[in-house]
mmCIF file of C-alpha atoms and ligand atoms in Angstrom:
data_model
loop_
_atom_site.group_PDB
_atom_site.id
_atom_site.type_symbol
_atom_site.label_atom_id
_atom_site.label_comp_id
_atom_site.label_asym_id
_atom_site.label_seq_id
_atom_site.Cartn_x
_atom_site.Cartn_y
_atom_site.Cartn_z
ATOM 1 C CA UNK I 1 -12.127 -19.808 -23.934
ATOM 2 C CA UNK I 2 -10.486 -19.796 -27.316
ATOM 3 C CA UNK I 3 -8.304 -22.584 -28.728
ATOM 4 C CA UNK I 4 -5.652 -21.175 -31.062
ATOM 5 C CA UNK I 5 -4.345 -23.771 -33.583
ATOM 6 C CA UNK I 6 -0.791 -23.682 -34.963
ATOM 7 C CA UNK I 7 -0.538 -22.283 -38.563
ATOM 8 C CA UNK I 8 0.003 -25.698 -40.187
ATOM 9 C CA UNK I 9 -2.826 -27.527 -38.437
ATOM 10 C CA UNK I 10 -4.690 -29.848 -40.823
ATOM 11 C CA UNK I 11 -8.465 -30.007 -41.132
ATOM 12 C CA UNK I 12 -8.319 -33.399 -39.423
ATOM 13 C CA UNK I 13 -6.493 -31.920 -36.427
ATOM 14 C CA UNK I 14 -9.004 -29.061 -36.237
ATOM 15 C CA UNK I 15 -11.886 -31.580 -36.366
ATOM 16 C CA UNK I 16 -10.221 -33.522 -33.569
ATOM 17 C CA UNK I 17 -10.190 -30.431 -31.316
ATOM 18 C CA UNK I 18 -13.804 -29.634 -32.219
ATOM 19 C CA UNK I 19 -14.768 -33.187 -31.196
ATOM 20 C CA UNK I 20 -12.906 -32.726 -27.891
ATOM 21 C CA UNK I 21 -14.743 -29.450 -27.290
ATOM 22 C CA UNK I 22 -18.060 -31.274 -27.826
ATOM 23 C CA UNK I 23 -16.944 -34.043 -25.471
ATOM 24 C CA UNK I 24 -16.567 -31.379 -22.776
ATOM 25 C CA UNK I 25 -20.189 -30.354 -23.327
ATOM 26 C CA UNK I 26 -19.256 -27.082 -25.070
ATOM 27 C CA UNK I 27 -20.341 -25.686 -28.424
ATOM 28 C CA UNK I 28 -17.753 -24.673 -31.026
ATOM 29 C CA UNK I 29 -17.450 -21.677 -33.248
ATOM 30 C CA UNK I 30 -14.625 -22.171 -35.724
ATOM 31 C CA UNK I 31 -13.008 -19.064 -37.214
ATOM 32 C CA UNK I 32 -10.645 -19.695 -40.165
ATOM 33 C CA UNK I 33 -8.129 -16.873 -40.541
ATOM 34 C CA UNK I 34 -5.605 -16.395 -43.334
ATOM 35 C CA UNK I 35 -2.815 -18.246 -41.541
ATOM 36 C CA UNK I 36 -4.425 -19.974 -38.588
ATOM 37 C CA UNK I 37 -7.708 -21.270 -37.237
ATOM 38 C CA UNK I 38 -9.141 -20.447 -33.834
ATOM 39 C CA UNK I 39 -11.954 -22.320 -32.126
ATOM 40 C CA UNK I 40 -14.140 -20.348 -29.735
ATOM 41 C CA UNK I 41 -15.695 -22.616 -27.089
ATOM 42 C CA UNK I 42 -19.148 -21.629 -25.869
ATOM 43 C CA UNK I 43 -20.688 -22.795 -22.577
ATOM 44 C CA UNK I 44 -19.458 -23.081 -19.001
ATOM 45 C CA UNK I 45 -15.767 -23.890 -19.241
ATOM 46 C CA UNK I 46 -14.936 -23.743 -15.585
ATOM 47 C CA UNK I 47 -15.024 -27.511 -15.185
ATOM 48 C CA UNK I 48 -12.788 -28.024 -18.244
ATOM 49 C CA UNK I 49 -9.135 -28.778 -17.613
ATOM 50 C CA UNK I 50 -7.654 -26.465 -20.217
ATOM 51 C CA UNK I 51 -4.372 -28.374 -20.104
ATOM 52 C CA UNK I 52 -6.170 -31.355 -21.597
ATOM 53 C CA UNK I 53 -7.160 -29.543 -24.808
ATOM 54 C CA UNK I 54 -3.771 -27.815 -24.970
ATOM 55 C CA UNK I 55 -2.299 -31.300 -25.250
ATOM 56 C CA UNK I 56 -4.082 -32.078 -28.532
ATOM 57 C CA UNK I 57 -1.870 -32.090 -31.685
ATOM 58 C CA UNK I 58 -1.166 -28.684 -33.290
ATOM 59 C CA UNK I 59 -2.855 -26.642 -30.543
ATOM 60 C CA UNK I 60 -0.731 -23.539 -29.936
ATOM 61 C CA UNK I 61 -2.434 -22.114 -26.857
ATOM 62 C CA UNK I 62 -5.653 -21.708 -24.958
ATOM 63 C CA UNK I 63 -6.847 -18.156 -24.221
ATOM 64 C CA UNK I 64 -9.307 -17.901 -21.331
ATOM 65 C CA UNK I 65 -12.015 -15.270 -21.795
ATOM 66 C CA UNK I 66 -14.005 -15.410 -18.572
ATOM 67 C CA UNK I 67 -12.323 -15.067 -15.190
ATOM 68 C CA UNK I 68 -11.803 -18.474 -13.537
ATOM 69 C CA UNK I 69 -13.627 -17.184 -10.453
ATOM 70 C CA UNK I 70 -17.313 -16.488 -10.760
ATOM 71 C CA UNK I 71 -19.040 -15.214 -7.618
ATOM 72 C CA UNK I 72 -16.078 -12.997 -6.705
ATOM 73 C CA UNK I 73 -16.028 -11.433 -10.148
ATOM 74 C CA UNK I 74 -17.556 -8.244 -11.509
ATOM 75 C CA UNK I 75 -18.968 -10.296 -14.375
ATOM 76 C CA UNK I 76 -21.553 -11.665 -11.933
ATOM 77 C CA UNK I 77 -22.102 -8.691 -9.599
ATOM 78 C CA UNK I 78 -21.497 -5.169 -10.839
ATOM 79 C CA UNK I 79 -22.033 -3.133 -7.657
ATOM 80 C CA UNK I 80 -19.432 -3.061 -4.877
ATOM 81 C CA UNK I 81 -20.123 -5.322 -1.927
ATOM 82 C CA UNK I 82 -20.492 -3.632 1.450
ATOM 83 C CA UNK I 83 -19.928 -5.803 4.492
ATOM 84 C CA UNK I 84 -21.370 -4.732 7.832
ATOM 85 C CA UNK I 85 -18.879 -5.397 10.582
ATOM 86 C CA UNK I 86 -18.879 -5.304 14.368
ATOM 87 C CA UNK I 87 -21.425 -4.159 16.949
ATOM 88 C CA UNK I 88 -21.744 -0.807 15.163
ATOM 89 C CA UNK I 89 -22.266 -2.510 11.785
ATOM 90 C CA UNK I 90 -19.689 -0.412 9.965
ATOM 91 C CA UNK I 91 -20.220 -0.752 6.176
ATOM 92 C CA UNK I 92 -16.802 -1.789 4.865
ATOM 93 C CA UNK I 93 -16.704 -1.215 1.114
ATOM 94 C CA UNK I 94 -18.816 1.945 1.343
ATOM 95 C CA UNK I 95 -17.618 5.552 1.135
ATOM 96 C CA UNK I 96 -15.998 5.511 4.557
ATOM 97 C CA UNK I 97 -12.527 4.048 4.992
ATOM 98 C CA UNK I 98 -12.476 1.541 7.865
ATOM 99 C CA UNK I 99 -9.273 1.492 9.895
ATOM 100 C CA UNK I 100 -8.546 -1.563 12.035
ATOM 101 C CA UNK I 101 -5.627 -1.352 14.463
ATOM 102 C CA UNK I 102 -4.203 -3.426 17.251
ATOM 103 C CA UNK I 103 -1.265 -5.550 18.276
ATOM 104 C CA UNK I 104 0.063 -8.476 16.294
ATOM 105 C CA UNK I 105 -0.849 -10.719 19.233
ATOM 106 C CA UNK I 106 -2.980 -10.335 22.337
ATOM 107 C CA UNK I 107 -0.418 -10.424 25.144
ATOM 108 C CA UNK I 108 -2.209 -9.262 28.278
ATOM 109 C CA UNK I 109 -5.449 -7.686 29.489
ATOM 110 C CA UNK I 110 -3.744 -4.353 30.049
ATOM 111 C CA UNK I 111 -2.103 -4.371 26.603
ATOM 112 C CA UNK I 112 -5.253 -5.140 24.628
ATOM 113 C CA UNK I 113 -7.592 -2.893 26.618
ATOM 114 C CA UNK I 114 -5.233 0.060 26.464
ATOM 115 C CA UNK I 115 -4.724 -0.378 22.713
ATOM 116 C CA UNK I 116 -8.475 -0.772 22.136
ATOM 117 C CA UNK I 117 -9.300 2.415 24.033
ATOM 118 C CA UNK I 118 -6.686 4.409 22.147
ATOM 119 C CA UNK I 119 -7.675 2.953 18.778
ATOM 120 C CA UNK I 120 -11.306 3.862 19.452
ATOM 121 C CA UNK I 121 -10.368 7.387 20.533
ATOM 122 C CA UNK I 122 -8.310 7.798 17.349
ATOM 123 C CA UNK I 123 -11.344 6.905 15.187
ATOM 124 C CA UNK I 124 -10.660 3.265 14.290
ATOM 125 C CA UNK I 125 -13.599 0.937 13.620
ATOM 126 C CA UNK I 126 -11.874 -2.359 14.418
ATOM 127 C CA UNK I 127 -9.436 -3.964 16.824
ATOM 128 C CA UNK I 128 -7.018 -6.579 15.549
ATOM 129 C CA UNK I 129 -5.096 -9.030 17.705
ATOM 130 C CA UNK I 130 -4.067 -12.637 17.252
ATOM 131 C CA UNK I 131 -5.069 -15.151 19.918
ATOM 132 C CA UNK I 132 -3.814 -18.069 17.836
ATOM 133 C CA UNK I 133 -0.601 -17.063 16.068
ATOM 134 C CA UNK I 134 0.994 -18.760 13.057
ATOM 135 C CA UNK I 135 4.727 -18.347 13.777
ATOM 136 C CA UNK I 136 7.629 -19.309 11.535
ATOM 137 C CA UNK I 137 9.411 -20.858 14.522
ATOM 138 C CA UNK I 138 7.757 -23.324 16.901
ATOM 139 C CA UNK I 139 9.764 -21.676 19.732
ATOM 140 C CA UNK I 140 8.255 -18.201 19.203
ATOM 141 C CA UNK I 141 5.271 -16.889 21.207
ATOM 142 C CA UNK I 142 2.226 -18.769 19.902
ATOM 143 C CA UNK I 143 -0.484 -16.496 21.342
ATOM 144 C CA UNK I 144 -2.709 -16.789 24.406
ATOM 145 C CA UNK I 145 -5.298 -18.989 22.665
ATOM 146 C CA UNK I 146 -8.745 -19.089 24.307
ATOM 147 C CA UNK I 147 -7.645 -16.583 26.960
ATOM 148 C CA UNK I 148 -6.775 -14.150 24.145
ATOM 149 C CA UNK I 149 -10.265 -14.547 22.653
ATOM 150 C CA UNK I 150 -11.828 -13.697 26.023
ATOM 151 C CA UNK I 151 -9.708 -10.559 26.342
ATOM 152 C CA UNK I 152 -10.696 -9.459 22.843
ATOM 153 C CA UNK I 153 -14.367 -9.965 23.746
ATOM 154 C CA UNK I 154 -13.865 -7.797 26.817
ATOM 155 C CA UNK I 155 -12.236 -5.066 24.715
ATOM 156 C CA UNK I 156 -15.160 -5.163 22.269
ATOM 157 C CA UNK I 157 -17.663 -4.980 25.101
ATOM 158 C CA UNK I 158 -16.049 -1.798 26.358
ATOM 159 C CA UNK I 159 -15.228 -0.041 23.081
ATOM 160 C CA UNK I 160 -17.725 -1.490 20.545
ATOM 161 C CA UNK I 161 -14.837 -1.971 18.118
ATOM 162 C CA UNK I 162 -15.168 -4.876 15.662
ATOM 163 C CA UNK I 163 -12.781 -7.660 16.661
ATOM 164 C CA UNK I 164 -10.612 -9.125 13.895
ATOM 165 C CA UNK I 165 -8.722 -12.261 14.886
ATOM 166 C CA UNK I 166 -7.117 -15.155 13.076
ATOM 167 C CA UNK I 167 -8.103 -18.784 12.867
ATOM 168 C CA UNK I 168 -5.243 -21.130 12.079
ATOM 169 C CA UNK I 169 -6.761 -24.582 12.520
ATOM 170 C CA UNK I 170 -9.968 -26.342 11.551
ATOM 171 C CA UNK I 171 -10.595 -27.330 15.165
ATOM 172 C CA UNK I 172 -10.775 -23.640 16.231
ATOM 173 C CA UNK I 173 -13.182 -22.412 13.551
ATOM 174 C CA UNK I 174 -16.313 -22.645 15.711
ATOM 175 C CA UNK I 175 -14.928 -20.848 18.748
ATOM 176 C CA UNK I 176 -13.209 -18.118 16.718
ATOM 177 C CA UNK I 177 -16.312 -17.642 14.541
ATOM 178 C CA UNK I 178 -18.462 -17.339 17.629
ATOM 179 C CA UNK I 179 -16.295 -14.677 19.282
ATOM 180 C CA UNK I 180 -14.854 -12.683 16.375
ATOM 181 C CA UNK I 181 -16.632 -10.046 14.320
ATOM 182 C CA UNK I 182 -14.268 -10.749 11.438
ATOM 183 C CA UNK I 183 -12.388 -14.032 11.048
ATOM 184 C CA UNK I 184 -8.885 -13.573 9.658
ATOM 185 C CA UNK I 185 -7.351 -16.174 7.368
ATOM 186 C CA UNK I 186 -3.609 -15.584 7.408
ATOM 187 C CA UNK I 187 -1.324 -15.411 4.395
ATOM 188 C CA UNK I 188 0.088 -18.862 5.130
ATOM 189 C CA UNK I 189 -3.399 -20.364 5.035
ATOM 190 C CA UNK I 190 -4.726 -18.630 1.925
ATOM 191 C CA UNK I 191 -4.788 -21.949 0.116
ATOM 192 C CA UNK I 192 -5.743 -24.134 3.067
ATOM 193 C CA UNK I 193 -8.899 -25.164 1.216
ATOM 194 C CA UNK I 194 -10.624 -27.118 4.020
ATOM 195 C CA UNK I 195 -10.162 -24.047 6.276
ATOM 196 C CA UNK I 196 -11.608 -21.769 3.570
ATOM 197 C CA UNK I 197 -14.607 -24.079 3.256
ATOM 198 C CA UNK I 198 -15.028 -24.175 7.030
ATOM 199 C CA UNK I 199 -15.126 -20.369 7.364
ATOM 200 C CA UNK I 200 -17.401 -20.374 4.322
ATOM 201 C CA UNK I 201 -19.972 -22.273 6.395
ATOM 202 C CA UNK I 202 -20.029 -19.395 8.905
ATOM 203 C CA UNK I 203 -21.796 -16.135 8.106
ATOM 204 C CA UNK I 204 -19.176 -14.021 9.907
ATOM 205 C CA UNK I 205 -17.163 -11.760 7.595
ATOM 206 C CA UNK I 206 -13.790 -13.192 6.618
ATOM 207 C CA UNK I 207 -10.633 -11.120 6.118
ATOM 208 C CA UNK I 208 -8.666 -13.171 3.603
ATOM 209 C CA UNK I 209 -4.977 -12.272 3.470
ATOM 210 C CA UNK I 210 -3.143 -12.777 0.213
ATOM 211 C CA UNK I 211 -0.569 -15.568 0.325
ATOM 212 C CA UNK I 212 2.950 -14.187 0.105
ATOM 213 C CA UNK I 213 3.563 -15.939 -3.212
ATOM 214 C CA UNK I 214 0.001 -16.128 -4.504
ATOM 215 C CA UNK I 215 -0.999 -14.584 -7.817
ATOM 216 C CA UNK I 216 -4.005 -12.292 -8.076
ATOM 217 C CA UNK I 217 -6.051 -15.089 -9.698
ATOM 218 C CA UNK I 218 -5.145 -17.517 -6.917
ATOM 219 C CA UNK I 219 -6.123 -14.863 -4.358
ATOM 220 C CA UNK I 220 -9.549 -14.427 -5.962
ATOM 221 C CA UNK I 221 -10.001 -18.175 -6.348
ATOM 222 C CA UNK I 222 -9.346 -18.552 -2.600
ATOM 223 C CA UNK I 223 -12.091 -15.951 -2.005
ATOM 224 C CA UNK I 224 -14.283 -17.954 -4.367
ATOM 225 C CA UNK I 225 -13.882 -21.041 -2.137
ATOM 226 C CA UNK I 226 -15.338 -19.113 0.807
ATOM 227 C CA UNK I 227 -18.206 -17.638 -1.207
ATOM 228 C CA UNK I 228 -18.918 -20.971 -2.862
ATOM 229 C CA UNK I 229 -19.194 -22.606 0.573
ATOM 230 C CA UNK I 230 -21.996 -20.164 1.444
ATOM 231 C CA UNK I 231 -20.356 -17.053 2.899
ATOM 232 C CA UNK I 232 -20.424 -13.986 0.600
ATOM 233 C CA UNK I 233 -18.811 -11.714 3.217
ATOM 234 C CA UNK I 234 -15.222 -11.821 2.066
ATOM 235 C CA UNK I 235 -12.795 -8.922 2.574
ATOM 236 C CA UNK I 236 -9.608 -9.112 0.512
ATOM 237 C CA UNK I 237 -6.427 -8.086 2.309
ATOM 238 C CA UNK I 238 -3.129 -7.353 0.541
ATOM 239 C CA UNK I 239 -0.285 -7.805 3.017
ATOM 240 C CA UNK I 240 2.732 -7.813 0.737
ATOM 241 C CA UNK I 241 4.457 -10.497 -1.273
ATOM 242 C CA UNK I 242 7.881 -12.088 -1.063
ATOM 243 C CA UNK I 243 10.445 -10.662 -3.465
ATOM 244 C CA UNK I 244 14.234 -10.369 -3.641
ATOM 245 C CA UNK I 245 14.118 -7.006 -1.834
ATOM 246 C CA UNK I 246 15.471 -6.867 1.707
ATOM 247 C CA UNK I 247 14.844 -3.264 2.773
ATOM 248 C CA UNK I 248 11.259 -4.343 3.447
ATOM 249 C CA UNK I 249 9.915 -7.494 5.104
ATOM 250 C CA UNK I 250 7.480 -7.966 2.211
ATOM 251 C CA UNK I 251 6.945 -5.906 -0.938
ATOM 252 C CA UNK I 252 3.593 -4.124 -0.850
ATOM 253 C CA UNK I 253 2.093 -3.964 -4.353
ATOM 254 C CA UNK I 254 -0.471 -1.181 -4.119
ATOM 255 C CA UNK I 255 -1.209 -1.610 -7.822
ATOM 256 C CA UNK I 256 -3.312 -4.565 -6.724
ATOM 257 C CA UNK I 257 -5.971 -2.077 -5.583
ATOM 258 C CA UNK I 258 -6.924 -0.864 -9.089
ATOM 259 C CA UNK I 259 -6.302 -4.373 -10.431
ATOM 260 C CA UNK I 260 -8.793 -5.861 -7.961
ATOM 261 C CA UNK I 261 -11.291 -3.083 -8.669
ATOM 262 C CA UNK I 262 -11.292 -4.114 -12.330
ATOM 263 C CA UNK I 263 -12.062 -7.713 -11.430
ATOM 264 C CA UNK I 264 -14.035 -7.948 -8.214
ATOM 265 C CA UNK I 265 -16.811 -6.318 -6.180
ATOM 266 C CA UNK I 266 -15.294 -7.402 -2.843
ATOM 267 C CA UNK I 267 -13.884 -4.803 -0.399
ATOM 268 C CA UNK I 268 -10.116 -4.355 -0.386
ATOM 269 C CA UNK I 269 -8.086 -3.732 2.762
ATOM 270 C CA UNK I 270 -4.344 -3.033 2.912
ATOM 271 C CA UNK I 271 -1.988 -4.214 5.667
ATOM 272 C CA UNK I 272 1.026 -1.874 5.544
ATOM 273 C CA UNK I 273 2.556 -3.417 8.689
ATOM 274 C CA UNK I 274 3.284 -6.872 7.266
ATOM 275 C CA UNK I 275 3.561 -5.157 3.891
ATOM 276 C CA UNK I 276 6.690 -3.271 4.943
ATOM 277 C CA UNK I 277 7.905 -4.680 8.261
ATOM 278 C CA UNK I 278 8.939 -1.236 9.536
ATOM 279 C CA UNK I 279 6.867 1.154 11.628
ATOM 280 C CA UNK I 280 8.401 4.217 9.945
ATOM 281 C CA UNK I 281 7.051 3.119 6.551
ATOM 282 C CA UNK I 282 3.534 2.405 7.772
ATOM 283 C CA UNK I 283 2.113 5.980 7.690
ATOM 284 C CA UNK I 284 3.169 6.668 4.073
ATOM 285 C CA UNK I 285 1.802 3.345 2.883
ATOM 286 C CA UNK I 286 -1.511 3.949 4.691
ATOM 287 C CA UNK I 287 -1.918 7.273 2.896
ATOM 288 C CA UNK I 288 -0.881 5.806 -0.451
ATOM 289 C CA UNK I 289 -3.320 2.904 -0.043
ATOM 290 C CA UNK I 290 -6.223 5.251 0.691
ATOM 291 C CA UNK I 291 -5.249 7.462 -2.256
ATOM 292 C CA UNK I 292 -5.192 4.384 -4.479
ATOM 293 C CA UNK I 293 -8.732 3.399 -3.494
ATOM 294 C CA UNK I 294 -8.456 0.945 -0.589
ATOM 295 C CA UNK I 295 -11.665 0.456 1.414
ATOM 296 C CA UNK I 296 -9.808 -0.105 4.637
ATOM 297 C CA UNK I 297 -6.510 -0.513 6.436
ATOM 298 C CA UNK I 298 -5.392 -3.028 9.024
ATOM 299 C CA UNK I 299 -2.304 -2.064 10.947
ATOM 300 C CA UNK I 300 -0.351 -3.171 13.950
ATOM 301 C CA UNK I 301 -0.351 -0.847 16.940
ATOM 302 C CA UNK I 302 1.241 -1.638 20.301
ATOM 303 C CA UNK I 303 1.453 0.497 23.448
ATOM 304 C CA UNK I 304 5.078 -0.570 23.915
ATOM 305 C CA UNK I 305 6.484 -1.795 20.578
ATOM 306 C CA UNK I 306 9.968 -2.257 22.032
ATOM 307 C CA UNK I 307 8.617 -4.968 24.297
ATOM 308 C CA UNK I 308 6.096 -6.555 21.907
ATOM 309 C CA UNK I 309 6.024 -10.371 21.917
ATOM 310 C CA UNK I 310 5.797 -10.319 18.104
ATOM 311 C CA UNK I 311 6.167 -7.837 15.250
ATOM 312 C CA UNK I 312 7.318 -4.907 17.399
ATOM 313 C CA UNK I 313 9.407 -3.480 14.561
ATOM 314 C CA UNK I 314 6.343 -2.891 12.400
ATOM 315 C CA UNK I 315 3.979 -1.719 15.160
ATOM 316 C CA UNK I 316 3.129 1.969 15.498
ATOM 317 C CA UNK I 317 2.430 3.506 18.894
ATOM 318 C CA UNK I 318 -1.076 4.723 19.814
ATOM 319 C CA UNK I 319 0.231 8.315 19.691
ATOM 320 C CA UNK I 320 1.465 7.840 16.154
ATOM 321 C CA UNK I 321 -1.839 6.185 15.239
ATOM 322 C CA UNK I 322 -3.731 9.241 16.447
ATOM 323 C CA UNK I 323 -1.662 11.555 14.232
ATOM 324 C CA UNK I 324 -1.912 9.152 11.322
ATOM 325 C CA UNK I 325 -5.714 9.002 11.509
ATOM 326 C CA UNK I 326 -5.887 12.757 10.958
ATOM 327 C CA UNK I 327 -3.772 12.462 7.823
ATOM 328 C CA UNK I 328 -5.815 9.497 6.590
ATOM 329 C CA UNK I 329 -8.932 11.633 6.915
ATOM 330 C CA UNK I 330 -7.405 14.351 4.755
ATOM 331 C CA UNK I 331 -6.363 11.948 2.024
ATOM 332 C CA UNK I 332 -9.748 10.212 2.141
ATOM 333 C CA UNK I 333 -11.487 13.547 1.513
ATOM 334 C CA UNK I 334 -9.156 14.294 -1.375
ATOM 335 C CA UNK I 335 -10.293 11.116 -3.130
ATOM 336 C CA UNK I 336 -14.016 11.616 -2.350
ATOM 337 C CA UNK I 337 -14.057 9.214 0.568
ATOM 338 C CA UNK I 338 -14.333 9.726 4.316
ATOM 339 C CA UNK I 339 -12.502 8.213 7.280
HETATM 340 C C1 PEP C 401 -0.915 -11.114 11.252
HETATM 341 O O1 PEP C 401 -1.854 -10.454 10.799
HETATM 342 O O2 PEP C 401 -0.440 -10.930 12.377
HETATM 343 C C2 PEP C 401 -0.283 -12.113 10.372
HETATM 344 C C3 PEP C 401 0.343 -13.179 10.847
HETATM 345 O O3 PEP C 401 -0.391 -11.773 9.090
HETATM 346 P P1 PEP C 401 0.028 -12.551 7.735
HETATM 347 O O4 PEP C 401 -0.827 -13.784 7.703
HETATM 348 O O5 PEP C 401 -0.300 -11.570 6.682
HETATM 349 O O6 PEP C 401 1.490 -12.855 7.832
HETATM 350 MN MN1 MN C 402 1.882 -9.666 12.914
#
């Protein structure tokens, strides 16, 4: 980190900042320019509250040099992380694009089994489906709970797809971690730190969805919580952010793919269903995400979207999924990947 002093800072004020830097256990390297002085701070600054030094007289600003996250960053690990998921141990983060599809929520045995079979036949590697659902309204369908987990386990048994399902409360972490192949942390819980620490104690891969108003740094710091608690298997999932736009449910910033690549070794998955809110937009965004370098996709697919208990508008049909998978394969090849 670098402390930039205002142009008229006196030697006494500079000495004061240097003393503060020492108090924080850091070394100083003072550079006197023609019109201002900057103080480079050497050592581990992560425990330093930068606001505290910024408060000292005649400090103009603090410029961080290292990323605030450590284990999630490329500074610490240069090669891309591959995470083996599901009974078939699919390497997410490798050359192959992993597509995960399934309904927003598990609704019935017939619904989840039918979707699983069709997703498998289309070439997907994972089955999504919420058993515990975070809903904006307490009166909306809340999911089948434990029964939903059992149905997902049955679908995995038959198809060998990796099951991705969400945990919304601390009290469910153990049972979800035991059943799921990938534990999903939903957008609304991205900064539920005790939940991040709890899934960090498991070794099951975690699909961490970006909070709808979280910055990229906050997203990576949330991943850091999970890694820091002992679980390095974190998959980052962009699912769209809240903006002023209303033609989409959320705005899907695909530029986050190259931005994450510059900063982290963790696999990146895109959710074009929540990222748009409309089934007709999902195929284009899947192709764009793969072209932009995503490692995987997670999308909502329902055998009867018109009658879905949640998120029907953004769910593609299994027939559409089948067609889409063929196009995804073509785009993957064009960018030296496979699907
Ligand atoms: C979901 O995946 O169904 C879900 C609720 O997603 P998000 O947390 O991104 O809203
Ligand atoms: Mn949903």
